[in-house]
Coordinates of C-alpha atoms and ligand atoms in Angstrom, one line a residue:
X1 CA 200.7 -114.6 49.7
X2 CA 203.0 -117.5 50.6
X3 CA 205.4 -115.1 52.3
X4 CA 203.3 -114.8 55.5
X5 CA 205.0 -118.0 56.7
X6 CA 208.4 -116.4 56.3
X7 CA 208.2 -114.5 59.5
X8 CA 208.3 -117.8 61.4
X9 CA 210.8 -119.6 59.3
X10 CA 213.2 -116.6 59.1
X11 CA 215.2 -117.8 62.0
X12 CA 216.0 -121.1 60.5
X13 CA 218.2 -119.5 57.8
X14 CA 222.0 -120.0 57.6
X15 CA 223.6 -117.6 60.1
X16 CA 222.8 -118.9 63.5
X17 CA 224.1 -115.8 65.3
X18 CA 221.9 -113.5 63.3
X19 CA 218.8 -112.1 65.0
X20 CA 216.4 -109.3 64.2
X21 CA 213.5 -107.7 66.0
X22 CA 209.9 -108.2 64.9
X23 CA 206.9 -105.8 64.8
X24 CA 203.2 -106.4 64.2
X25 CA 201.4 -103.1 63.7
X26 CA 197.6 -102.7 63.7
X27 CA 196.6 -99.1 62.9
X28 CA 193.2 -97.4 62.5
X29 CA 193.5 -94.0 60.9
X30 CA 190.9 -91.4 60.1
X31 CA 191.9 -88.8 57.5
X32 CA 190.2 -85.4 57.1
X33 CA 190.9 -84.4 53.5
X34 CA 189.7 -80.8 54.2
X35 CA 192.3 -79.8 56.8
X36 CA 194.9 -82.5 56.1
X37 CA 194.7 -83.7 59.7
X38 CA 194.4 -87.3 60.8
X39 CA 193.9 -89.2 64.0
X40 CA 195.0 -92.8 64.6
X41 CA 195.4 -95.6 67.0
X42 CA 198.3 -98.0 66.9
X43 CA 198.7 -101.4 68.5
X44 CA 202.2 -102.6 68.2
X45 CA 203.3 -106.1 69.3
X46 CA 207.0 -105.9 69.6
X47 CA 209.2 -109.1 69.8
X48 CA 212.6 -108.7 71.3
X49 CA 214.7 -111.3 69.5
X50 CA 217.9 -109.6 70.7
X51 CA 220.0 -111.1 73.5
X52 CA 219.6 -107.8 75.4
X53 CA 217.1 -106.4 78.0
X54 CA 215.6 -103.2 76.5
X55 CA 214.6 -100.5 79.0
X56 CA 213.6 -98.0 76.4
X57 CA 212.3 -97.8 72.8
X58 CA 212.3 -95.0 70.2
X59 CA 209.7 -94.0 67.6
X60 CA 210.3 -91.9 64.5
X61 CA 208.0 -88.9 64.2
X62 CA 209.1 -87.9 60.7
X63 CA 206.5 -85.3 60.0
X64 CA 207.9 -83.1 62.7
X65 CA 210.8 -82.4 60.3
X66 CA 208.6 -80.1 58.3
X67 CA 208.5 -77.3 60.9
X68 CA 210.5 -74.0 61.0
X69 CA 213.6 -74.5 63.1
X70 CA 213.7 -78.4 62.8
X71 CA 217.0 -80.1 62.2
X72 CA 215.9 -80.6 58.5
X73 CA 215.2 -76.9 58.2
X74 CA 218.5 -75.7 59.8
X75 CA 220.6 -78.2 57.8
X76 CA 219.0 -77.0 54.6
X77 CA 220.0 -73.4 55.5
X78 CA 223.6 -74.4 56.3
X79 CA 224.6 -76.9 53.6
X80 CA 226.5 -75.4 50.7
X81 CA 224.4 -77.1 47.9
X82 CA 220.9 -77.5 49.2
X83 CA 218.3 -79.6 47.4
X84 CA 216.4 -77.4 44.9
X85 CA 213.1 -79.0 45.8
X86 CA 213.4 -77.7 49.4
X87 CA 215.4 -74.5 48.9
X88 CA 213.9 -71.9 46.5
X89 CA 215.1 -68.3 45.9
X90 CA 217.8 -68.6 48.5
X91 CA 215.3 -69.7 51.2
X92 CA 214.4 -72.9 53.0
X93 CA 210.8 -73.7 52.1
X94 CA 210.4 -75.3 55.6
X95 CA 211.3 -72.0 57.3
X96 CA 208.3 -70.2 55.8
X97 CA 205.6 -72.8 56.6
X98 CA 202.6 -71.4 58.5
X99 CA 201.1 -73.4 61.4
X100 CA 198.4 -74.7 59.0
X101 CA 201.0 -75.8 56.5
X102 CA 203.6 -77.6 58.7
X103 CA 203.7 -81.3 59.3
X104 CA 203.4 -82.8 62.8
X105 CA 203.0 -86.1 64.4
X106 CA 202.0 -86.2 68.1
X107 CA 201.6 -89.1 70.4
X108 CA 198.8 -88.4 72.8
X109 CA 198.9 -91.6 74.8
X110 CA 201.2 -94.6 75.0
X111 CA 201.0 -97.7 77.2
X112 CA 203.0 -100.9 77.5
X113 CA 201.0 -104.0 78.3
X114 CA 198.4 -101.6 79.8
X115 CA 200.9 -99.8 82.0
X116 CA 201.8 -96.1 81.4
X117 CA 205.2 -95.2 79.9
X118 CA 207.1 -92.0 80.2
X119 CA 207.9 -90.5 76.9
X120 CA 209.4 -87.2 75.5
X121 CA 209.5 -85.8 72.0
X122 CA 212.9 -84.8 70.8
X123 CA 212.4 -83.3 67.4
X124 CA 211.6 -86.2 65.0
X125 CA 212.2 -88.9 67.7
X126 CA 210.0 -90.0 70.6
X127 CA 212.1 -91.3 73.5
X128 CA 210.2 -93.8 75.6
X129 CA 211.3 -95.1 79.0
X130 CA 209.7 -98.4 79.9
X131 CA 208.5 -99.3 83.4
X132 CA 208.8 -102.9 82.4
X133 CA 212.0 -103.7 80.5
X134 CA 211.6 -106.1 77.6
X135 CA 213.4 -109.4 78.3
X136 CA 215.3 -111.3 75.5
X137 CA 212.8 -113.4 73.6
X138 CA 209.8 -111.6 75.1
X139 CA 206.8 -109.9 73.4
X140 CA 205.3 -106.7 74.6
X141 CA 202.3 -104.7 73.4
X142 CA 202.3 -100.9 73.0
X143 CA 198.9 -99.1 72.6
X144 CA 199.1 -95.6 71.2
X145 CA 196.9 -92.8 70.1
X146 CA 198.4 -90.2 67.8
X147 CA 197.4 -87.4 65.5
X148 CA 199.1 -85.6 62.7
X149 CA 199.0 -83.0 60.1
X150 CA 200.2 -83.6 56.5
X151 CA 202.8 -80.9 55.6
X152 CA 202.7 -79.0 52.3
X153 CA 204.7 -81.2 50.0
X154 CA 208.3 -80.3 50.4
X155 CA 210.2 -83.6 50.4
X156 CA 209.0 -87.1 49.7
X157 CA 205.6 -86.9 51.4
X158 CA 203.0 -84.2 51.8
X159 CA 199.8 -82.6 50.5
X160 CA 199.2 -81.2 47.0
X161 CA 202.3 -82.1 45.1
X162 CA 203.5 -80.0 42.3
X163 CA 201.6 -82.3 40.0
X164 CA 198.4 -81.9 42.0
X165 CA 198.4 -85.2 43.9
X166 CA 196.4 -84.7 47.1
X167 CA 198.1 -87.0 49.6
X168 CA 201.6 -88.6 49.3
X169 CA 201.7 -90.4 52.7
X170 CA 205.1 -91.8 53.4
X171 CA 206.8 -91.5 56.8
X172 CA 203.4 -90.7 58.2
X173 CA 202.9 -92.8 61.4
X174 CA 204.9 -93.2 64.6
X175 CA 207.4 -95.8 63.5
X176 CA 209.4 -97.9 65.9
X177 CA 213.2 -97.4 65.4
X178 CA 215.3 -100.5 64.7
X179 CA 217.4 -102.1 67.3
X180 CA 220.0 -104.5 65.8
X181 CA 223.5 -105.9 66.6
X182 CA 224.8 -102.4 66.5
X183 CA 222.2 -101.1 69.0
X184 CA 219.5 -98.5 68.5
X185 CA 219.1 -96.6 65.2
X186 CA 217.0 -93.7 66.3
X187 CA 218.3 -91.4 63.6
X188 CA 216.7 -87.9 63.5
X189 CA 215.1 -87.1 60.1
X190 CA 217.5 -84.5 58.7
X191 CA 217.7 -85.3 55.0
X192 CA 217.5 -88.9 54.0
X193 CA 217.5 -92.6 54.3
X194 CA 215.6 -94.9 56.5
X195 CA 216.0 -98.2 58.4
X196 CA 213.0 -100.1 59.8
X197 CA 211.9 -103.2 61.7
X198 CA 210.6 -106.2 59.8
X199 CA 207.1 -107.2 60.5
X200 CA 203.4 -107.4 59.5
X201 CA 201.2 -104.4 59.1
X202 CA 197.4 -104.2 59.3
X203 CA 196.1 -100.8 58.4
X204 CA 192.5 -99.5 58.2
X205 CA 192.2 -96.1 56.6
X206 CA 189.0 -94.1 56.7
X207 CA 188.9 -91.4 54.0
X208 CA 186.4 -89.4 51.9
X209 CA 184.7 -91.9 49.6
X210 CA 185.8 -90.2 46.4
X211 CA 189.5 -90.7 47.1
X212 CA 191.3 -93.5 45.3
X213 CA 194.0 -95.1 47.5
X214 CA 197.1 -97.1 46.7
X215 CA 200.4 -98.1 48.3
X216 CA 201.8 -100.8 50.5
X217 CA 199.7 -103.8 51.3
X218 CA 196.9 -106.0 49.9
X219 CA 193.4 -104.5 50.1
X220 CA 191.3 -106.9 52.2
X221 CA 187.8 -105.5 51.3
X222 CA 187.9 -104.7 47.6
X223 CA 184.2 -105.5 47.1
X224 CA 183.3 -102.8 49.6
X225 CA 185.6 -100.3 48.0
X226 CA 185.6 -100.6 44.2
X227 CA 187.7 -97.9 42.6
X228 CA 189.2 -100.6 40.3
X229 CA 190.1 -103.0 43.1
X230 CA 187.0 -105.2 42.7
X231 CA 187.3 -108.5 40.9
X232 CA 186.7 -107.8 37.2
X233 CA 183.0 -107.9 36.2
X234 CA 181.7 -108.1 39.8
X235 CA 179.3 -105.9 41.6
X236 CA 180.7 -103.6 44.3
X237 CA 178.7 -103.2 47.5
X238 CA 180.1 -100.0 48.9
X239 CA 180.0 -99.1 52.5
X240 CA 177.4 -96.5 53.3
X241 CA 178.2 -92.9 54.2
X242 CA 180.6 -90.2 53.1
X243 CA 183.7 -92.2 53.8
X244 CA 185.2 -95.6 52.9
X245 CA 187.3 -97.6 55.3
X246 CA 190.1 -99.3 53.3
X247 CA 191.6 -102.3 55.0
X248 CA 195.1 -103.3 54.0
X249 CA 197.5 -106.0 55.1
X250 CA 201.2 -106.1 54.4
X251 CA 203.1 -109.2 55.5
X252 CA 206.9 -109.0 56.1
X253 CA 207.6 -105.3 55.3
X254 CA 209.4 -102.6 57.2
X255 CA 207.3 -99.6 56.2
X256 CA 203.9 -98.7 55.0
X257 CA 203.2 -96.0 52.5
X258 CA 199.9 -94.8 51.0
X259 CA 198.8 -92.2 48.6
X260 CA 195.3 -90.9 47.7
X261 CA 193.7 -88.6 45.2
X262 CA 190.1 -88.1 44.0
X263 CA 191.3 -88.0 40.4
X264 CA 193.5 -91.1 40.3
X265 CA 192.9 -93.4 37.4
X266 CA 193.6 -97.0 38.4
X267 CA 194.9 -99.7 36.0
X268 CA 196.1 -103.2 36.7
X269 CA 198.3 -105.6 34.8
X270 CA 199.1 -109.2 35.8
X271 CA 202.8 -110.1 35.4
X272 CA 203.1 -113.7 34.2
X273 CA 204.3 -115.8 37.1
X274 CA 204.7 -112.6 39.0
X275 CA 202.7 -109.9 40.9
X276 CA 199.7 -107.9 40.0
X277 CA 200.9 -104.4 39.0
X278 CA 198.8 -101.4 39.9
X279 CA 199.1 -98.0 38.3
X280 CA 197.6 -94.9 39.9
X281 CA 198.0 -91.6 38.1
X282 CA 196.2 -88.3 37.5
X283 CA 193.5 -88.0 34.9
X284 CA 195.7 -85.5 33.0
X285 CA 195.6 -85.8 29.2
X286 CA 199.3 -84.8 28.9
X287 CA 200.4 -87.9 30.6
X288 CA 197.9 -90.6 29.8
X289 CA 199.7 -92.0 26.7
X290 CA 203.0 -92.4 28.6
X291 CA 201.3 -94.0 31.6
X292 CA 199.6 -96.6 29.4
X293 CA 202.9 -97.4 27.5
X294 CA 204.7 -97.6 30.9
X295 CA 202.6 -100.6 31.9
X296 CA 204.0 -103.4 29.7
X297 CA 207.5 -101.9 30.4
X298 CA 206.9 -102.3 34.1
X299 CA 206.0 -105.9 33.6
X300 CA 209.2 -106.4 31.6
X301 CA 211.4 -104.9 34.2
X302 CA 209.8 -106.9 37.0
X303 CA 210.7 -110.0 35.0
X304 CA 214.2 -108.8 34.3
X305 CA 215.0 -108.0 38.0
X306 CA 213.4 -111.3 39.1
X307 CA 215.5 -113.2 36.7
X308 CA 218.8 -111.5 37.5
X309 CA 218.5 -111.1 41.2
X310 CA 215.8 -113.4 42.4
X311 CA 212.1 -113.8 42.4
X312 CA 210.0 -110.8 43.6
X313 CA 208.2 -112.4 46.6
X314 CA 205.0 -110.4 46.9
X315 CA 201.8 -110.7 44.8
X316 CA 201.5 -106.9 44.2
X317 CA 203.5 -103.9 43.2
X318 CA 202.1 -100.4 42.7
X319 CA 203.5 -97.5 40.6
X320 CA 201.9 -94.3 41.9
X321 CA 202.1 -90.7 40.8
X322 CA 203.0 -88.6 43.8
X323 CA 205.9 -87.3 45.8
X324 CA 208.6 -85.1 44.3
X325 CA 210.8 -87.3 42.1
X326 CA 211.0 -91.0 42.8
X327 CA 211.1 -92.7 46.1
X328 CA 210.8 -96.4 46.9
X329 CA 208.6 -98.0 49.5
X330 CA 207.5 -101.5 50.4
X331 CA 205.5 -103.0 47.5
X332 CA 205.2 -99.6 45.8
X333 CA 206.8 -96.4 44.6
X334 CA 205.8 -92.8 44.4
X335 CA 207.1 -91.0 41.3
X336 CA 206.4 -87.8 39.6
X337 CA 204.5 -88.5 36.4
X338 CA 204.8 -85.5 34.1
X339 CA 207.9 -86.8 32.3
X340 CA 209.1 -87.9 28.9
X341 CA 208.5 -91.6 28.2
X342 CA 212.2 -92.5 28.6
X343 CA 212.4 -90.7 31.9
X344 CA 209.2 -92.3 33.2
X345 CA 210.6 -95.8 32.4
X346 CA 214.0 -94.8 33.9
X347 CA 212.5 -93.6 37.2
X348 CA 210.2 -96.6 37.4
X349 CA 213.0 -99.0 36.7
X350 CA 215.2 -97.4 39.4
X351 CA 212.5 -97.3 42.0
X352 CA 211.2 -100.8 41.3
X353 CA 214.8 -102.1 41.5
X354 CA 214.8 -100.8 45.1
X355 CA 212.3 -103.5 45.9
X356 CA 215.3 -105.8 45.9
X357 CA 217.9 -103.5 47.4
X358 CA 216.0 -101.4 49.9
X359 CA 212.8 -103.3 50.7
X360 CA 213.8 -107.0 50.6
X361 CA 217.6 -106.6 51.2
X362 CA 217.0 -104.0 53.9
X363 CA 220.5 -102.8 54.6
X364 CA 220.7 -99.8 57.0
X365 CA 220.4 -97.1 54.3
X366 CA 221.6 -94.4 56.7
X367 CA 224.9 -96.0 57.2
X368 CA 225.3 -98.0 53.9
X369 CA 223.5 -95.8 51.5
X370 CA 225.7 -97.2 48.6
X371 CA 224.4 -100.7 49.1
X372 CA 220.9 -99.4 48.4
X373 CA 221.2 -96.6 45.9
X374 CA 224.4 -98.0 44.2
X375 CA 223.2 -101.6 43.7
X376 CA 219.8 -100.3 42.6
X377 CA 221.5 -98.0 40.1
X378 CA 223.6 -101.0 38.9
X379 CA 220.8 -103.3 38.1
X380 CA 218.5 -100.6 36.6
X381 CA 221.4 -99.4 34.4
X382 CA 221.7 -103.0 33.1
X383 CA 217.9 -103.0 32.4
X384 CA 218.0 -99.6 30.6
X385 CA 220.9 -100.7 28.5
X386 CA 219.3 -103.9 27.4
X387 CA 215.7 -102.9 27.0
X388 CA 215.7 -99.1 26.3
X389 CA 218.0 -99.3 23.3
X390 CA 221.0 -97.8 25.0
X391 CA 223.3 -100.8 24.2
X392 CA 226.5 -99.2 25.4
X393 CA 229.7 -101.2 25.7
X394 CA 229.9 -100.0 29.3
X395 CA 226.4 -99.6 30.7
X396 CA 227.8 -97.9 33.8
X397 CA 229.8 -95.2 31.9
X398 CA 227.8 -92.4 33.5
X399 CA 228.6 -93.6 37.0
X400 CA 232.3 -93.8 36.3
X401 CA 232.3 -90.2 34.9
X402 CA 230.6 -88.9 38.0
X403 CA 232.9 -90.8 40.3
X404 CA 236.1 -89.5 38.5
X405 CA 234.7 -85.9 38.9
X406 CA 234.2 -86.4 42.7
X407 CA 237.5 -88.4 43.3
X408 CA 239.5 -85.6 41.7
X409 CA 237.6 -82.8 43.3
X410 CA 239.0 -83.0 46.8
X411 CA 235.4 -83.2 48.2
X412 CA 235.1 -87.0 48.5
X413 CA 234.3 -88.6 51.8
X414 CA 234.4 -92.4 52.5
X415 CA 231.3 -94.5 51.7
X416 CA 231.1 -95.3 55.4
X417 CA 230.0 -91.7 56.1
X418 CA 226.5 -91.5 57.5
X419 CA 224.1 -90.3 54.8
X420 CA 223.3 -87.2 56.7
X421 CA 226.9 -86.2 57.3
X422 CA 228.4 -85.5 53.9
X423 CA 229.6 -81.9 53.6
X424 CA 227.9 -81.7 50.2
X425 CA 224.8 -83.2 48.6
X426 CA 227.0 -83.6 45.5
X427 CA 229.4 -85.8 47.5
X428 CA 226.6 -87.8 48.9
X429 CA 224.9 -88.3 45.6
X430 CA 228.0 -89.5 43.7
X431 CA 229.2 -91.7 46.6
X432 CA 225.9 -93.4 47.2
X433 CA 224.7 -93.8 43.6
X434 CA 227.7 -93.7 41.3
X435 CA 230.5 -95.1 43.5
X436 CA 228.0 -97.7 44.8
X437 CA 227.1 -98.7 41.3
X438 CA 230.8 -99.1 40.5
X439 CA 231.3 -101.2 43.6
X440 CA 229.4 -104.0 41.7
X441 CA 230.5 -103.1 38.1
X442 CA 234.1 -103.1 39.2
X443 CA 233.6 -106.3 41.2
X444 CA 232.7 -107.8 37.9
X445 CA 236.1 -106.8 36.7
X446 CA 237.7 -108.4 39.7
X447 CA 235.9 -111.7 39.9
X448 CA 234.4 -112.0 36.4
X449 CA 231.0 -111.0 35.0
X450 CA 229.3 -114.4 35.5
X451 CA 230.6 -114.7 39.0
X452 CA 229.3 -111.2 39.8
X453 CA 225.7 -112.1 38.7
X454 CA 226.0 -115.4 40.6
X455 CA 227.2 -113.5 43.7
X456 CA 224.2 -111.1 43.4
X457 CA 221.8 -114.0 43.3
X458 CA 223.4 -115.7 46.2
X459 CA 223.4 -112.5 48.2
X460 CA 219.7 -112.1 47.6
X461 CA 219.0 -115.7 48.5
X462 CA 221.0 -115.6 51.7
X463 CA 220.0 -112.2 53.0
X464 CA 216.5 -111.4 51.8
X465 CA 214.1 -110.2 54.6
X466 CA 217.2 -109.3 56.7
X467 CA 219.5 -106.4 57.1
X468 CA 222.6 -107.3 55.2
X469 CA 225.8 -105.4 55.9
X470 CA 228.8 -104.6 53.6
X471 CA 230.6 -107.7 54.7
X472 CA 227.6 -109.8 53.5
X473 CA 227.9 -108.8 49.9
X474 CA 231.7 -109.3 50.1
X475 CA 231.2 -112.8 51.5
X476 CA 228.7 -113.8 48.8
X477 CA 231.2 -112.7 46.2
X478 CA 234.0 -114.6 47.9
X479 CA 232.0 -117.7 48.2
X480 CA 231.0 -117.9 44.5
X481 CA 234.4 -116.8 43.2
X482 CA 236.9 -118.3 45.6
X483 CA 238.7 -114.9 45.5
X484 CA 239.4 -113.1 48.8
X485 CA 238.0 -109.6 48.7
X486 CA 238.6 -107.9 52.0
X487 CA 241.1 -105.5 50.4
X488 CA 238.4 -104.5 47.8
X489 CA 235.7 -103.8 50.4
X490 CA 238.1 -101.9 52.7
X491 CA 239.7 -99.6 50.2
X492 CA 236.7 -98.9 48.1
X493 CA 234.1 -98.3 50.9
X494 CA 236.1 -97.2 54.0
X495 CA 238.7 -94.9 52.4
X496 CA 239.0 -92.4 49.6
X497 CA 242.0 -94.2 48.2
X498 CA 242.1 -94.1 44.5
X499 CA 243.1 -96.5 41.7
X500 CA 245.8 -95.4 39.3
X501 CA 247.9 -97.9 37.4
X502 CA 250.0 -97.2 34.4
X503 CA 252.4 -98.5 31.8
X504 CA 255.7 -97.1 33.1
X505 CA 258.2 -98.2 30.5
X506 CA 258.5 -100.5 27.5
X507 CA 262.0 -101.6 26.4
X508 CA 263.8 -104.2 24.3
X509 CA 265.9 -106.9 25.9
X510 CA 267.5 -109.8 24.0
X511 CA 265.0 -109.5 21.1
X512 CA 262.1 -109.5 23.6
X513 CA 260.0 -106.7 25.1
X514 CA 260.2 -105.8 28.8
X515 CA 257.0 -104.1 30.1
X516 CA 257.1 -102.3 33.4
X517 CA 253.8 -101.4 35.0
X518 CA 253.4 -99.2 38.0
X519 CA 250.9 -98.7 40.8
X520 CA 250.5 -95.0 41.5
X521 CA 247.3 -94.9 43.5
X522 CA 247.0 -96.5 46.9
X523 CA 244.1 -98.9 46.1
X524 CA 245.2 -102.3 44.8
X525 CA 243.7 -103.9 41.7
X526 CA 244.5 -106.9 39.5
X527 CA 245.4 -106.0 35.9
X528 CA 244.0 -107.3 32.6
X529 CA 246.6 -106.3 29.9
X530 CA 245.8 -106.3 26.2
X531 CA 248.8 -106.4 23.8
X532 CA 248.2 -105.6 20.1
X533 CA 251.0 -106.5 17.7
X534 CA 251.9 -104.9 14.4
X535 CA 250.6 -107.9 12.5
X536 CA 247.1 -107.3 14.0
X537 CA 247.3 -110.3 16.4
X538 CA 246.3 -109.8 20.0
X539 CA 246.9 -111.5 23.3
X540 CA 246.2 -110.8 27.0
X541 CA 248.1 -111.0 30.2
X542 CA 246.7 -111.1 33.7
X543 CA 248.3 -110.1 37.0
X544 CA 246.2 -111.2 40.0
X545 CA 246.9 -109.5 43.3
X546 CA 248.7 -111.7 45.7
X547 CA 246.1 -110.9 48.4
X548 CA 243.3 -112.2 46.2
X549 CA 244.5 -115.8 46.6
X550 CA 242.7 -116.7 43.5
X551 CA 242.1 -115.8 39.8
X552 CA 239.2 -114.9 37.7
X553 CA 238.3 -116.8 34.5
X554 CA 239.5 -115.4 31.2
X555 CA 237.2 -112.5 30.4
X556 CA 238.3 -112.6 26.7
X557 CA 238.0 -116.3 25.8
X558 CA 238.6 -115.6 22.1
X559 CA 242.2 -114.4 23.0
X560 CA 245.1 -116.3 24.4
X561 CA 245.6 -115.3 28.1
X562 CA 248.8 -115.7 30.1
X563 CA 248.3 -115.6 33.8
X564 CA 251.4 -113.9 35.2
X565 CA 252.7 -114.3 38.8
X566 CA 250.8 -112.4 41.4
X567 CA 251.5 -108.7 42.0
X568 CA 252.1 -108.1 45.7
X569 CA 250.5 -104.8 46.5
X570 CA 253.5 -103.0 48.2
X571 CA 255.7 -103.3 45.1
X572 CA 255.2 -100.1 43.2
X573 CA 256.3 -101.6 39.9
X574 CA 255.9 -105.0 38.1
X575 CA 257.8 -106.3 35.1
X576 CA 256.9 -108.9 32.6
X577 CA 258.1 -110.0 29.1
X578 CA 256.6 -110.3 25.7
X579 CA 258.2 -112.9 23.4
X580 CA 258.4 -110.4 20.5
X581 CA 260.7 -107.4 20.0
X582 CA 259.4 -103.9 20.7
X583 CA 259.3 -103.3 16.9
X584 CA 256.4 -105.7 16.6
X585 CA 254.3 -104.2 19.5
X586 CA 251.7 -101.7 18.4
X587 CA 249.9 -101.1 21.7
X588 CA 249.7 -102.2 25.4
X589 CA 246.4 -101.4 27.2
X590 CA 245.6 -101.8 30.8
X591 CA 242.0 -102.8 31.5
X592 CA 240.4 -102.6 28.0
X593 CA 236.9 -103.1 29.6
X594 CA 237.4 -99.7 31.4
X595 CA 235.5 -101.3 34.4
X596 CA 238.5 -100.6 36.7
X597 CA 237.8 -97.1 38.1
X598 CA 241.3 -95.8 37.3
X599 CA 241.2 -92.1 37.9
X600 CA 243.9 -91.4 35.3
X601 CA 243.4 -93.5 32.1
X602 CA 246.0 -91.6 30.1
X603 CA 248.9 -93.6 31.4
X604 CA 247.0 -96.9 30.9
X605 CA 248.0 -97.1 27.2
X606 CA 251.4 -97.5 25.6
X607 CA 251.0 -96.8 21.9
X608 CA 253.8 -96.9 19.3
X609 CA 254.1 -93.4 17.8
X610 CA 253.4 -93.4 14.1
X611 CA 256.7 -93.3 12.1
Ligands
ZN1 ZN1 217.1 -94.7 44.6

């Protein structure tokens, strides 16, 4: 648990202008498993590390989204392609919830350092006006009482999931909104994505003694709980009564999820030089074999991600059956479990990879969803390719196909779009996952594969336990490669400009071959050009962009490479010469790796027609 000390050393890291707020939550919660209602108290010590005086704070009350007429409900009824989990037979599932089935989260009292506050509920957000504004550098303590009702499972959290999991408890407590260099992020809960304040959580949960609980945090009293948490071979001295109080602590996280079910099986597996893995899944004979086989695979992926991005810094990670698909949380994930083995490994790899790109590198997912979903998809695609026998030449092929479909559909919006404000779920999905995955895959084309992986490790090292922004990944890549990348970040993430380069003409000149390339799309890219001659020999050419102010290493070291003069972006065409006559040229191919997301690959190849 060495990371407890990080909260104090955080500020010593590189960027001296950087600051972030800090929270220390202590919550005591009493769950009634019969009516799905719970009561809690919350003490929140809030440290204002910002240079600003704060005269208000906001809390998220996520469960209020699961009520007829909520913003989530109305959005569901108005979007052209609603999520099939939430919209069935042409109807919003939220719209038909009865008062016993809705979710709610209500704050019944709230004081600041003992003084009353004035607060008002606005849908899924509590707006709190403070009698005593919080000064820069000051700490203040909020004392709160709240109660809630767990909604019927509709999205992410809820009761009685389709696979029969009793309680999937994410987004369940009044959660302070983040305040950062951009100001407040009190986003209403409409569809997706979260942003939270870093800090330490201490949660005591009292629940029916037959329920097995898992989630974020280290259990502090395993010998009073049992259920597979006790030290192996030791005797458990359970608390008396019909309930058990589970005491968890989670240092340096920005959220706290838990799940509970009376039929959970609970296995553990220690990763060598890594965390203890916990698996909680239903005692359902259809899934037992897959959930046993998943365990060593989970250890393998933990090692793969730690090696390729940086060491997982917690002593625990839990894979828990629950929710409605797969969703990542601090130190844990909720996934549906009735899947084929390949799908179970795939979803676990994706959700676990989020530990790096959602939990530890906690970018604001609402605004930069591609940095979270895209980077997660990138690294899990690499794992699946290497360890699940896919072994494709381009492990990211699926992402490119999805992106080409969107980019040519006329429905694309820039990646800077807030995750709730895409016109279509289709456009959101491809932009966040596929186009985000390509951001890294294609960056490997621009700066070289080794530099890409080096950039990823530097990015993790420099920005873990912070809220990195798009510029931060760009700077990490610039620093390791020596190549300037502002053009790449700008065009790819802030516009819908597309890439289209082509071989425009090939002609003979004084016994040599003149090749004319053209840039048709607006987005600039450097070009790797493969030339194949009739005698079977090959060589490559490389045109860096002038604005890169640098060059990547030869990606095809077995072939001779000629680095041509830079191609300044504004010039629509570019000429270079081959030392052999046209008759000896069999083919000229732009980007043989196909990692450049060129929306029209047909014009990338010049091929001599068969005579
Ligand atoms: Zn994801």
